Amino acid sequence: MNNTNKDNRTSIWKFIIPSLSGILLFMIPIKYNDSWTLAVKVLADLIAGTVSSALPLICMLIVTGSAIVSLLVKFKPALTADRPLLKSTFHTTLPWLIVRVLGALFILIAFFFAGSENAVLKYIVDSNTGTFILNDLLTTLVIIFAIAALLLPLLLDFGLPEFIGALFTRIMRPLFTIPGRAAVDSLTSWIGDGSLGVLLTLNQYERGFYSKREAAVIATTFSAVSITFSIVVLSQVKLLDYFGLYYLTVCLCGIVCALILPRIPPLSRFDNEYLIKGQAVGEDLPAQYRSSFGYGIALARGKAGAHTGLGQFFSNALKNVLDMWFGVLPVVMCIGTLALIISNYTPVFDYLGLPFLPLLEALQIPEAEAASKTMLVGFTDMFIPSIMAAEQIQSEMTRFIIAAISVTQLIYLSEIGGLILGSKIPIGIFGLFVIFLERTIISLLIITPIAHLIF
């Protein structure tokens, strides 16, 4: 009996201490250098500042290394015999192998030929295309991936999702058709960073806690743009004085999209199969528990008690960082560069935005023609619509609408979209575009009436 009580106390502390540490690192805003941020972001910035000059080289080596080793594994599969980590990291299908090779080609050109005036290379080395992806995005993601790989187990491996899941299932399942544990992903995204929320979702999907449908819904619906990035977008269109109303509008759009999108195609058509069966936690309250809280504690205690210690912790961390570095960074480099080239050098998104013109005019949005050109360009990168709005649009109302929509659209190929495409969640680029389009229309119908009231 005494041993049982001792084991229970030990497992409770194994749940509480790591989980609280994860919450403090990923979810609790702190004030640093006169601005609010997260401890994990401060840590990332400190590391990035220390090795900033070497980050482009590190990213180039990772992306080119991914392509080279993936080619070797593809044509010499015997290399992965008895090497499961090598196989899981570098064995891929032919289309994704091509993406890794193109990512390596783009990053080599951006790294070695920056500033080139060559008629072909300039499209890749432009400061708004490949060079931007390398120097501004990958150099941030490579640090975030490393830190997330090391520290996300604090949130995932010691019972916090099981505890939150038991508490929130009665809310999340009927409203959003997803497990209660997804509340952890959502909070990490909204308070912290969207890419961290996606990473958390991908990790849980690959470990069998989410089905295909659940992972697709959470990654495209709950991995929201953080408060920090929302501030940056609004300041770009010179409307920071409206931040309170702006962010409440963004939150409202996020909730409405989360209610609607899981119930319509393409998300509603995903099946509920799991990559690993038998890991998902049951959501019904067993008869022996009087409350969801007690059931959550029991689940968390069981999860924490089963953890074997530092060996398991660092083993999971290593696998996570290899998957992110060698699997996702090349996808972001390839897809992000191609998307920005199309956005900056072709009228494709201008033409795609034309069908929005009648709707924008019907909604009485000022400068509707200029606004229509920004509606779909955000599929490439979150900041492009607000940059275009700041340069081309005079109306404060229209700039407010574009800034809000650019945040609620969520799925940007240069970041979150690239992360999803590089993952094992079975969503193709066309499916992502359809979800992006649905989010755009829903958001437009909500944001415009609010903007008319404000302005």
Short mmCIF file of C-alpha atoms in Angstrom, two decimals:
data_model
loop_
_atom_site.label_atom_id
_atom_site.label_comp_id
_atom_site.label_asym_id
_atom_site.label_seq_id
_atom_site.Cartn_x
_atom_site.Cartn_y
_atom_site.Cartn_z
CA MET A 1 0.00 0.00 0.00
CA ASN A 2 2.79 2.36 0.95
CA ASN A 3 4.62 1.55 -2.27
CA THR A 4 1.45 2.26 -4.24
CA ASN A 5 0.98 5.64 -2.57
CA LYS A 6 4.64 6.45 -3.17
CA ASP A 7 4.34 5.52 -6.86
CA ASN A 8 1.21 7.65 -7.19
CA ARG A 9 2.97 10.66 -5.62
CA THR A 10 5.98 10.16 -7.88
CA SER A 11 3.88 9.96 -11.03
CA ILE A 12 1.90 13.05 -9.99
CA TRP A 13 5.13 15.06 -9.63
CA LYS A 14 6.40 13.62 -12.93
CA PHE A 15 3.24 15.05 -14.47
CA ILE A 16 3.21 18.41 -12.70
CA ILE A 17 6.85 19.55 -12.94
CA PRO A 18 7.55 18.95 -16.67
CA SER A 19 4.04 20.07 -17.70
CA LEU A 20 4.27 23.32 -15.73
CA SER A 21 7.72 23.90 -17.22
CA GLY A 22 6.28 23.42 -20.72
CA ILE A 23 3.39 25.80 -19.99
CA LEU A 24 5.78 28.45 -18.69
CA LEU A 25 8.02 28.10 -21.75
CA PHE A 26 5.36 27.91 -24.47
CA MET A 27 2.16 29.52 -23.19
CA ILE A 28 2.80 32.22 -20.57
CA PRO A 29 3.65 35.67 -22.01
CA ILE A 30 6.60 37.44 -20.36
CA LYS A 31 7.90 40.98 -20.76
CA TYR A 32 11.35 41.14 -22.35
CA ASN A 33 13.04 44.26 -23.69
CA ASP A 34 9.83 46.27 -23.23
CA SER A 35 7.68 43.90 -25.28
CA TRP A 36 5.56 40.85 -24.51
CA THR A 37 6.84 37.53 -25.79
CA LEU A 38 7.34 33.90 -24.75
CA ALA A 39 10.27 32.38 -22.90
CA VAL A 40 10.85 29.89 -25.71
CA LYS A 41 10.95 32.77 -28.23
CA VAL A 42 13.47 34.64 -26.07
CA LEU A 43 15.61 31.50 -25.94
CA ALA A 44 15.35 31.10 -29.72
CA ASP A 45 16.32 34.73 -30.29
CA LEU A 46 19.30 34.47 -27.94
CA ILE A 47 20.60 31.38 -29.71
CA ALA A 48 19.92 32.91 -33.13
CA GLY A 49 21.76 36.07 -32.11
CA THR A 50 24.78 34.05 -31.01
CA VAL A 51 25.07 32.09 -34.27
CA SER A 52 23.23 34.45 -36.63
CA SER A 53 26.07 34.76 -39.15
CA ALA A 54 26.29 30.98 -39.50
CA LEU A 55 22.53 30.28 -39.81
CA PRO A 56 22.27 30.63 -43.63
CA LEU A 57 25.21 28.21 -44.01
CA ILE A 58 23.62 25.77 -41.54
CA CYS A 59 20.31 25.89 -43.44
CA MET A 60 22.08 25.40 -46.76
CA LEU A 61 23.94 22.34 -45.45
CA ILE A 62 20.75 20.84 -43.98
CA VAL A 63 18.65 21.27 -47.15
CA THR A 64 21.37 20.10 -49.55
CA GLY A 65 22.25 17.24 -47.19
CA SER A 66 18.60 16.19 -47.17
CA ALA A 67 18.56 16.01 -50.98
CA ILE A 68 21.85 14.12 -51.26
CA VAL A 69 21.08 11.51 -48.60
CA SER A 70 17.49 11.10 -49.87
CA LEU A 71 18.85 10.40 -53.37
CA LEU A 72 21.28 7.84 -51.97
CA VAL A 73 18.52 6.14 -49.98
CA LYS A 74 16.21 6.13 -53.00
CA PHE A 75 18.69 4.42 -55.29
CA LYS A 76 20.43 2.33 -52.61
CA PRO A 77 17.67 1.27 -50.21
CA ALA A 78 20.03 -1.25 -48.59
CA LEU A 79 21.61 1.72 -46.80
CA THR A 80 18.60 1.88 -44.48
CA ALA A 81 18.72 -1.79 -43.49
CA ASP A 82 18.76 -1.96 -39.69
CA ARG A 83 18.81 1.86 -39.60
CA PRO A 84 15.18 2.84 -38.83
CA LEU A 85 16.05 6.45 -37.98
CA LEU A 86 17.84 6.91 -41.32
CA LYS A 87 14.89 5.35 -43.16
CA SER A 88 12.22 7.40 -41.41
CA THR A 89 14.15 10.62 -42.04
CA PHE A 90 15.31 10.24 -45.64
CA HIS A 91 13.12 7.61 -47.33
CA THR A 92 10.43 9.44 -49.30
CA THR A 93 8.23 9.14 -52.38
CA LEU A 94 9.40 10.36 -55.79
CA PRO A 95 7.37 13.63 -55.78
CA TRP A 96 8.75 14.63 -52.38
CA LEU A 97 12.24 13.58 -53.46
CA ILE A 98 11.91 16.03 -56.37
CA VAL A 99 10.79 18.72 -53.92
CA ARG A 100 13.88 18.08 -51.75
CA VAL A 101 16.18 18.26 -54.78
CA LEU A 102 14.57 21.49 -56.00
CA GLY A 103 14.80 22.91 -52.49
CA ALA A 104 18.52 22.13 -52.49
CA LEU A 105 18.96 23.74 -55.93
CA PHE A 106 17.12 26.90 -54.84
CA ILE A 107 19.03 27.24 -51.58
CA LEU A 108 22.40 26.74 -53.27
CA ILE A 109 21.56 29.48 -55.78
CA ALA A 110 20.25 31.82 -53.06
CA PHE A 111 23.32 31.18 -50.90
CA PHE A 112 26.09 31.42 -53.51
CA PHE A 113 24.60 33.81 -56.07
CA ALA A 114 22.86 36.45 -53.94
CA GLY A 115 22.73 39.73 -55.84
CA SER A 116 23.25 38.11 -59.22
CA GLU A 117 21.85 39.95 -62.25
CA ASN A 118 21.66 36.76 -64.31
CA ALA A 119 18.34 36.71 -66.20
CA VAL A 120 17.39 33.30 -64.77
CA LEU A 121 18.99 33.37 -61.33
CA LYS A 122 17.51 36.76 -60.40
CA TYR A 123 14.08 35.17 -59.91
CA ILE A 124 15.49 32.99 -57.14
CA VAL A 125 18.00 35.39 -55.56
CA ASP A 126 15.54 38.29 -55.37
CA SER A 127 15.18 39.63 -51.82
CA ASN A 128 11.44 38.89 -52.03
CA THR A 129 11.77 35.25 -53.19
CA GLY A 130 14.47 32.64 -52.52
CA THR A 131 16.78 34.93 -50.57
CA PHE A 132 13.86 35.93 -48.34
CA ILE A 133 12.98 32.28 -47.68
CA LEU A 134 16.60 31.46 -46.81
CA ASN A 135 17.64 34.50 -44.78
CA ASP A 136 14.37 35.49 -43.12
CA LEU A 137 12.35 32.30 -42.77
CA LEU A 138 14.60 29.23 -42.69
CA THR A 139 17.07 30.89 -40.33
CA THR A 140 14.18 31.37 -37.91
CA LEU A 141 12.63 27.94 -38.40
CA VAL A 142 15.90 26.04 -37.98
CA ILE A 143 16.26 27.40 -34.43
CA ILE A 144 12.57 27.00 -33.58
CA PHE A 145 12.67 23.39 -34.81
CA ALA A 146 15.68 22.58 -32.65
CA ILE A 147 14.25 24.17 -29.52
CA ALA A 148 10.78 22.73 -30.14
CA ALA A 149 12.24 19.26 -30.66
CA LEU A 150 14.04 19.50 -27.34
CA LEU A 151 11.34 21.22 -25.27
CA LEU A 152 7.99 20.16 -26.78
CA PRO A 153 8.23 16.79 -24.97
CA LEU A 154 7.62 18.78 -21.80
CA LEU A 155 4.16 19.55 -23.15
CA LEU A 156 3.51 16.19 -24.78
CA ASP A 157 5.20 13.35 -22.94
CA PHE A 158 4.22 13.81 -19.29
CA GLY A 159 0.41 13.79 -19.37
CA LEU A 160 -0.63 17.40 -20.09
CA PRO A 161 -2.55 16.59 -23.33
CA GLU A 162 -4.30 13.69 -21.58
CA PHE A 163 -5.29 15.95 -18.67
CA ILE A 164 -6.47 18.80 -20.95
CA GLY A 165 -8.20 16.29 -23.21
CA ALA A 166 -10.33 14.93 -20.38
CA LEU A 167 -11.33 18.46 -19.34
CA PHE A 168 -12.10 19.85 -22.81
CA THR A 169 -13.52 16.87 -24.70
CA ARG A 170 -17.11 17.88 -23.90
CA ILE A 171 -16.39 21.25 -25.57
CA MET A 172 -13.97 20.44 -28.41
CA ARG A 173 -15.65 17.30 -29.74
CA PRO A 174 -19.23 18.60 -30.19
CA LEU A 175 -18.20 22.08 -31.33
CA PHE A 176 -15.12 21.39 -33.46
CA THR A 177 -15.22 17.57 -33.99
CA ILE A 178 -11.72 17.11 -32.52
CA PRO A 179 -10.29 15.70 -29.24
CA GLY A 180 -10.06 17.87 -26.16
CA ARG A 181 -6.25 17.56 -26.16
CA ALA A 182 -6.22 19.80 -29.27
CA ALA A 183 -6.77 22.73 -26.90
CA VAL A 184 -3.03 22.49 -26.13
CA ASP A 185 -2.17 22.91 -29.83
CA SER A 186 -4.54 25.84 -30.14
CA LEU A 187 -3.21 27.69 -27.10
CA THR A 188 0.37 27.18 -28.26
CA SER A 189 -0.51 28.73 -31.63
CA TRP A 190 -2.61 31.65 -30.47
CA ILE A 191 -0.36 32.71 -27.63
CA GLY A 192 2.95 31.58 -29.05
CA ASP A 193 3.59 30.83 -32.70
CA GLY A 194 1.58 29.11 -35.45
CA SER A 195 4.50 26.96 -36.56
CA LEU A 196 4.91 25.63 -33.01
CA GLY A 197 1.24 24.67 -32.95
CA VAL A 198 1.64 22.82 -36.26
CA LEU A 199 4.73 21.03 -34.99
CA LEU A 200 2.84 19.92 -31.90
CA THR A 201 -0.04 18.63 -34.06
CA LEU A 202 2.28 16.79 -36.45
CA ASN A 203 4.08 15.17 -33.54
CA GLN A 204 0.86 13.88 -32.00
CA TYR A 205 -0.46 12.65 -35.37
CA GLU A 206 2.73 10.69 -36.10
CA ARG A 207 2.53 9.11 -32.65
CA GLY A 208 -1.06 7.96 -33.15
CA PHE A 209 -2.98 10.38 -30.91
CA TYR A 210 -4.82 12.07 -33.79
CA SER A 211 -6.53 10.50 -36.80
CA LYS A 212 -5.93 11.81 -40.33
CA ARG A 213 -9.09 13.90 -40.18
CA GLU A 214 -8.37 15.26 -36.72
CA ALA A 215 -4.79 16.20 -37.61
CA ALA A 216 -5.91 17.88 -40.84
CA VAL A 217 -8.60 19.87 -39.01
CA ILE A 218 -6.31 20.96 -36.19
CA ALA A 219 -3.38 21.91 -38.45
CA THR A 220 -5.52 23.98 -40.85
CA THR A 221 -8.02 25.38 -38.35
CA PHE A 222 -6.40 25.73 -34.94
CA SER A 223 -2.77 26.50 -35.75
CA ALA A 224 -3.50 30.20 -35.71
CA VAL A 225 -1.27 33.21 -36.29
CA SER A 226 0.21 34.40 -33.01
CA ILE A 227 -0.52 37.74 -31.33
CA THR A 228 3.03 38.86 -32.14
CA PHE A 229 2.65 38.36 -35.90
CA SER A 230 -0.80 39.94 -35.81
CA ILE A 231 0.75 43.09 -34.34
CA VAL A 232 3.38 43.12 -37.09
CA VAL A 233 0.75 42.81 -39.83
CA LEU A 234 -1.44 45.60 -38.40
CA SER A 235 1.53 47.92 -37.90
CA GLN A 236 2.46 47.32 -41.54
CA VAL A 237 -0.81 48.93 -42.67
CA LYS A 238 -0.39 51.71 -40.07
CA LEU A 239 -3.50 50.87 -38.05
CA LEU A 240 -1.99 49.71 -34.76
CA ASP A 241 -4.34 52.01 -32.82
CA TYR A 242 -7.16 49.61 -33.74
CA PHE A 243 -5.42 46.51 -32.39
CA GLY A 244 -8.02 45.65 -29.73
CA LEU A 245 -10.95 45.62 -32.18
CA TYR A 246 -8.76 44.04 -34.85
CA TYR A 247 -7.70 41.09 -32.69
CA LEU A 248 -11.23 40.50 -31.38
CA THR A 249 -12.36 40.36 -35.02
CA VAL A 250 -9.59 37.90 -35.88
CA CYS A 251 -10.54 35.69 -32.91
CA LEU A 252 -14.20 35.72 -33.94
CA CYS A 253 -13.25 34.66 -37.49
CA GLY A 254 -11.03 31.90 -36.13
CA ILE A 255 -13.87 30.48 -34.03
CA VAL A 256 -16.41 30.62 -36.86
CA CYS A 257 -13.99 28.97 -39.29
CA ALA A 258 -13.28 26.27 -36.71
CA LEU A 259 -17.02 25.60 -36.40
CA ILE A 260 -17.71 25.45 -40.15
CA LEU A 261 -14.65 24.03 -41.94
CA PRO A 262 -14.52 20.58 -40.26
CA ARG A 263 -18.12 19.99 -41.42
CA ILE A 264 -17.60 20.77 -45.13
CA PRO A 265 -15.29 19.31 -47.82
CA PRO A 266 -12.42 18.78 -48.08
CA LEU A 267 -11.87 18.36 -44.32
CA SER A 268 -15.14 16.48 -43.77
CA ARG A 269 -14.04 13.83 -46.29
CA PHE A 270 -10.92 12.72 -44.43
CA ASP A 271 -11.24 9.38 -42.72
CA ASN A 272 -10.50 8.67 -39.09
CA GLU A 273 -7.63 6.24 -39.64
CA TYR A 274 -4.55 6.48 -37.43
CA LEU A 275 -0.91 6.16 -38.43
CA ILE A 276 -0.40 4.12 -35.26
CA LYS A 277 -3.47 2.36 -33.93
CA GLY A 278 -4.30 2.00 -30.27
CA GLN A 279 -2.65 5.20 -28.99
CA ALA A 280 -5.68 7.51 -28.99
CA VAL A 281 -7.11 8.11 -25.53
CA GLY A 282 -10.75 7.23 -24.94
CA GLU A 283 -13.02 10.23 -24.43
CA ASP A 284 -15.90 8.72 -22.48
CA LEU A 285 -15.80 9.19 -18.72
CA PRO A 286 -15.40 5.73 -17.13
CA ALA A 287 -17.95 4.81 -14.47
CA GLN A 288 -15.38 4.74 -11.66
CA TYR A 289 -14.60 8.46 -12.05
CA ARG A 290 -16.94 11.11 -10.70
CA SER A 291 -15.50 14.01 -12.70
CA SER A 292 -13.51 14.81 -15.83
CA PHE A 293 -10.86 16.36 -13.58
CA GLY A 294 -10.29 13.12 -11.68
CA TYR A 295 -10.21 11.15 -14.94
CA GLY A 296 -7.74 13.64 -16.41
CA ILE A 297 -5.45 13.32 -13.40
CA ALA A 298 -5.56 9.53 -13.68
CA LEU A 299 -4.68 9.65 -17.39
CA ALA A 300 -1.88 12.14 -16.81
CA ARG A 301 -0.47 10.13 -13.94
CA GLY A 302 -0.45 7.00 -16.07
CA LYS A 303 1.30 8.75 -18.95
CA ALA A 304 3.93 10.35 -16.72
CA GLY A 305 4.49 7.15 -14.78
CA ALA A 306 5.21 5.22 -17.98
CA HIS A 307 7.93 7.65 -19.08
CA THR A 308 11.32 5.99 -18.78
CA GLY A 309 13.45 9.09 -18.27
CA LEU A 310 16.11 11.12 -20.06
CA GLY A 311 16.94 8.41 -22.60
CA GLN A 312 13.38 8.40 -23.95
CA PHE A 313 13.23 12.21 -23.72
CA PHE A 314 16.32 12.81 -25.86
CA SER A 315 15.54 9.95 -28.24
CA ASN A 316 12.18 11.55 -29.07
CA ALA A 317 13.85 14.96 -29.35
CA LEU A 318 16.46 13.69 -31.82
CA LYS A 319 13.83 12.07 -34.05
CA ASN A 320 11.73 15.22 -33.97
CA VAL A 321 14.57 17.55 -34.97
CA LEU A 322 15.75 15.26 -37.79
CA ASP A 323 12.21 15.05 -39.19
CA MET A 324 11.81 18.82 -39.05
CA TRP A 325 15.26 19.79 -40.34
CA PHE A 326 15.65 17.27 -43.15
CA GLY A 327 11.99 16.73 -44.01
CA VAL A 328 10.30 20.12 -43.62
CA LEU A 329 12.99 22.75 -44.32
CA PRO A 330 13.52 21.55 -47.93
CA VAL A 331 9.75 21.71 -48.55
CA VAL A 332 9.52 25.25 -47.20
CA MET A 333 12.51 26.29 -49.35
CA CYS A 334 11.09 24.75 -52.53
CA ILE A 335 7.37 25.52 -52.22
CA GLY A 336 7.94 28.92 -50.61
CA THR A 337 10.37 30.06 -53.32
CA LEU A 338 8.15 28.89 -56.19
CA ALA A 339 5.08 30.52 -54.63
CA LEU A 340 6.85 33.85 -54.12
CA ILE A 341 8.25 33.79 -57.67
CA ILE A 342 4.71 33.33 -59.01
CA SER A 343 3.43 36.06 -56.71
CA ASN A 344 6.15 38.62 -57.53
CA TYR A 345 6.82 37.97 -61.20
CA THR A 346 3.51 36.85 -62.70
CA PRO A 347 -0.07 38.20 -62.71
CA VAL A 348 -1.45 34.80 -61.66
CA PHE A 349 -2.81 35.98 -58.32
CA ASP A 350 -4.19 39.17 -59.88
CA TYR A 351 -6.27 37.01 -62.22
CA LEU A 352 -7.24 34.62 -59.41
CA GLY A 353 -8.48 37.60 -57.40
CA LEU A 354 -10.77 38.90 -60.14
CA PRO A 355 -13.73 36.66 -59.14
CA PHE A 356 -13.66 38.43 -55.75
CA LEU A 357 -14.25 41.85 -57.33
CA PRO A 358 -18.08 41.56 -57.60
CA LEU A 359 -18.26 40.32 -54.00
CA LEU A 360 -16.05 43.16 -52.73
CA GLU A 361 -18.14 45.70 -54.61
CA ALA A 362 -21.37 44.16 -53.26
CA LEU A 363 -19.93 44.48 -49.74
CA GLN A 364 -19.20 48.16 -50.50
CA ILE A 365 -15.48 47.88 -49.80
CA PRO A 366 -13.61 51.01 -50.98
CA GLU A 367 -10.93 50.52 -53.66
CA ALA A 368 -12.39 47.09 -54.41
CA GLU A 369 -10.28 46.48 -57.53
CA ALA A 370 -6.99 47.00 -55.69
CA ALA A 371 -8.27 44.95 -52.74
CA SER A 372 -9.22 42.03 -55.03
CA LYS A 373 -5.56 41.58 -55.99
CA THR A 374 -4.67 40.88 -52.35
CA MET A 375 -7.35 38.27 -51.67
CA LEU A 376 -5.45 35.16 -52.77
CA VAL A 377 -1.84 36.32 -52.85
CA GLY A 378 -1.67 35.52 -49.13
CA PHE A 379 -1.58 31.85 -50.08
CA THR A 380 2.13 32.41 -50.79
CA ASP A 381 3.06 34.43 -47.70
CA MET A 382 1.18 36.13 -44.86
CA PHE A 383 2.89 39.51 -45.19
CA ILE A 384 2.39 40.12 -48.93
CA PRO A 385 -1.27 41.29 -48.71
CA SER A 386 -0.49 43.84 -46.00
CA ILE A 387 2.60 45.06 -47.91
CA MET A 388 0.46 45.53 -51.03
CA ALA A 389 -2.26 47.25 -49.02
CA ALA A 390 0.22 49.67 -47.43
CA GLU A 391 1.64 50.59 -50.83
CA GLN A 392 -1.50 50.69 -53.00
CA ILE A 393 -4.58 51.40 -50.85
CA GLN A 394 -5.57 54.67 -49.20
CA SER A 395 -8.78 53.61 -47.43
CA GLU A 396 -8.27 52.74 -43.77
CA MET A 397 -11.30 50.46 -43.85
CA THR A 398 -9.92 48.46 -46.77
CA ARG A 399 -6.47 48.21 -45.19
CA PHE A 400 -8.11 46.98 -41.96
CA ILE A 401 -10.08 44.32 -43.86
CA ILE A 402 -7.01 43.11 -45.76
CA ALA A 403 -4.86 43.00 -42.59
CA ALA A 404 -7.50 40.96 -40.76
CA ILE A 405 -8.13 38.56 -43.64
CA SER A 406 -4.40 38.01 -44.23
CA VAL A 407 -4.15 36.71 -40.65
CA THR A 408 -7.30 34.58 -40.66
CA GLN A 409 -6.40 32.93 -43.99
CA LEU A 410 -3.77 31.03 -41.98
CA ILE A 411 -2.39 28.64 -44.62
CA TYR A 412 0.72 30.27 -46.14
CA LEU A 413 2.96 28.15 -48.34
CA SER A 414 6.04 29.97 -47.09
CA GLU A 415 5.43 28.72 -43.53
CA ILE A 416 2.41 26.83 -42.14
CA GLY A 417 1.34 25.47 -45.54
CA GLY A 418 4.90 24.32 -46.22
CA LEU A 419 5.06 22.60 -42.83
CA ILE A 420 1.82 20.74 -43.53
CA LEU A 421 2.91 19.72 -47.04
CA GLY A 422 6.19 18.41 -45.65
CA SER A 423 4.41 16.35 -43.00
CA LYS A 424 2.67 12.98 -43.10
CA ILE A 425 -0.78 14.57 -42.99
CA PRO A 426 -2.34 13.62 -46.35
CA ILE A 427 -3.28 17.08 -47.62
CA GLY A 428 -2.06 18.09 -51.08
CA ILE A 429 -1.48 21.61 -52.32
CA PHE A 430 -4.89 21.70 -54.03
CA GLY A 431 -6.65 20.70 -50.80
CA LEU A 432 -4.78 23.41 -48.91
CA PHE A 433 -5.80 25.98 -51.53
CA VAL A 434 -9.47 25.01 -51.23
CA ILE A 435 -9.32 25.35 -47.42
CA PHE A 436 -7.51 28.68 -47.85
CA LEU A 437 -10.26 29.85 -50.21
CA GLU A 438 -12.99 28.78 -47.79
CA ARG A 439 -11.29 30.62 -44.92
CA THR A 440 -10.98 33.73 -47.11
CA ILE A 441 -14.68 33.83 -48.02
CA ILE A 442 -15.91 33.14 -44.48
CA SER A 443 -13.54 35.74 -43.03
CA LEU A 444 -14.52 38.35 -45.62
CA LEU A 445 -18.21 37.96 -44.77
CA ILE A 446 -17.48 38.44 -41.05
CA ILE A 447 -14.79 41.12 -41.16
CA THR A 448 -16.43 43.49 -43.66
CA PRO A 449 -19.59 44.30 -41.62
CA ILE A 450 -17.42 44.85 -38.53
CA ALA A 451 -15.13 47.16 -40.53
CA HIS A 452 -18.17 49.15 -41.68
CA LEU A 453 -19.16 49.62 -38.03
CA ILE A 454 -15.65 50.72 -37.02
CA PHE A 455 -15.00 53.08 -39.92
#
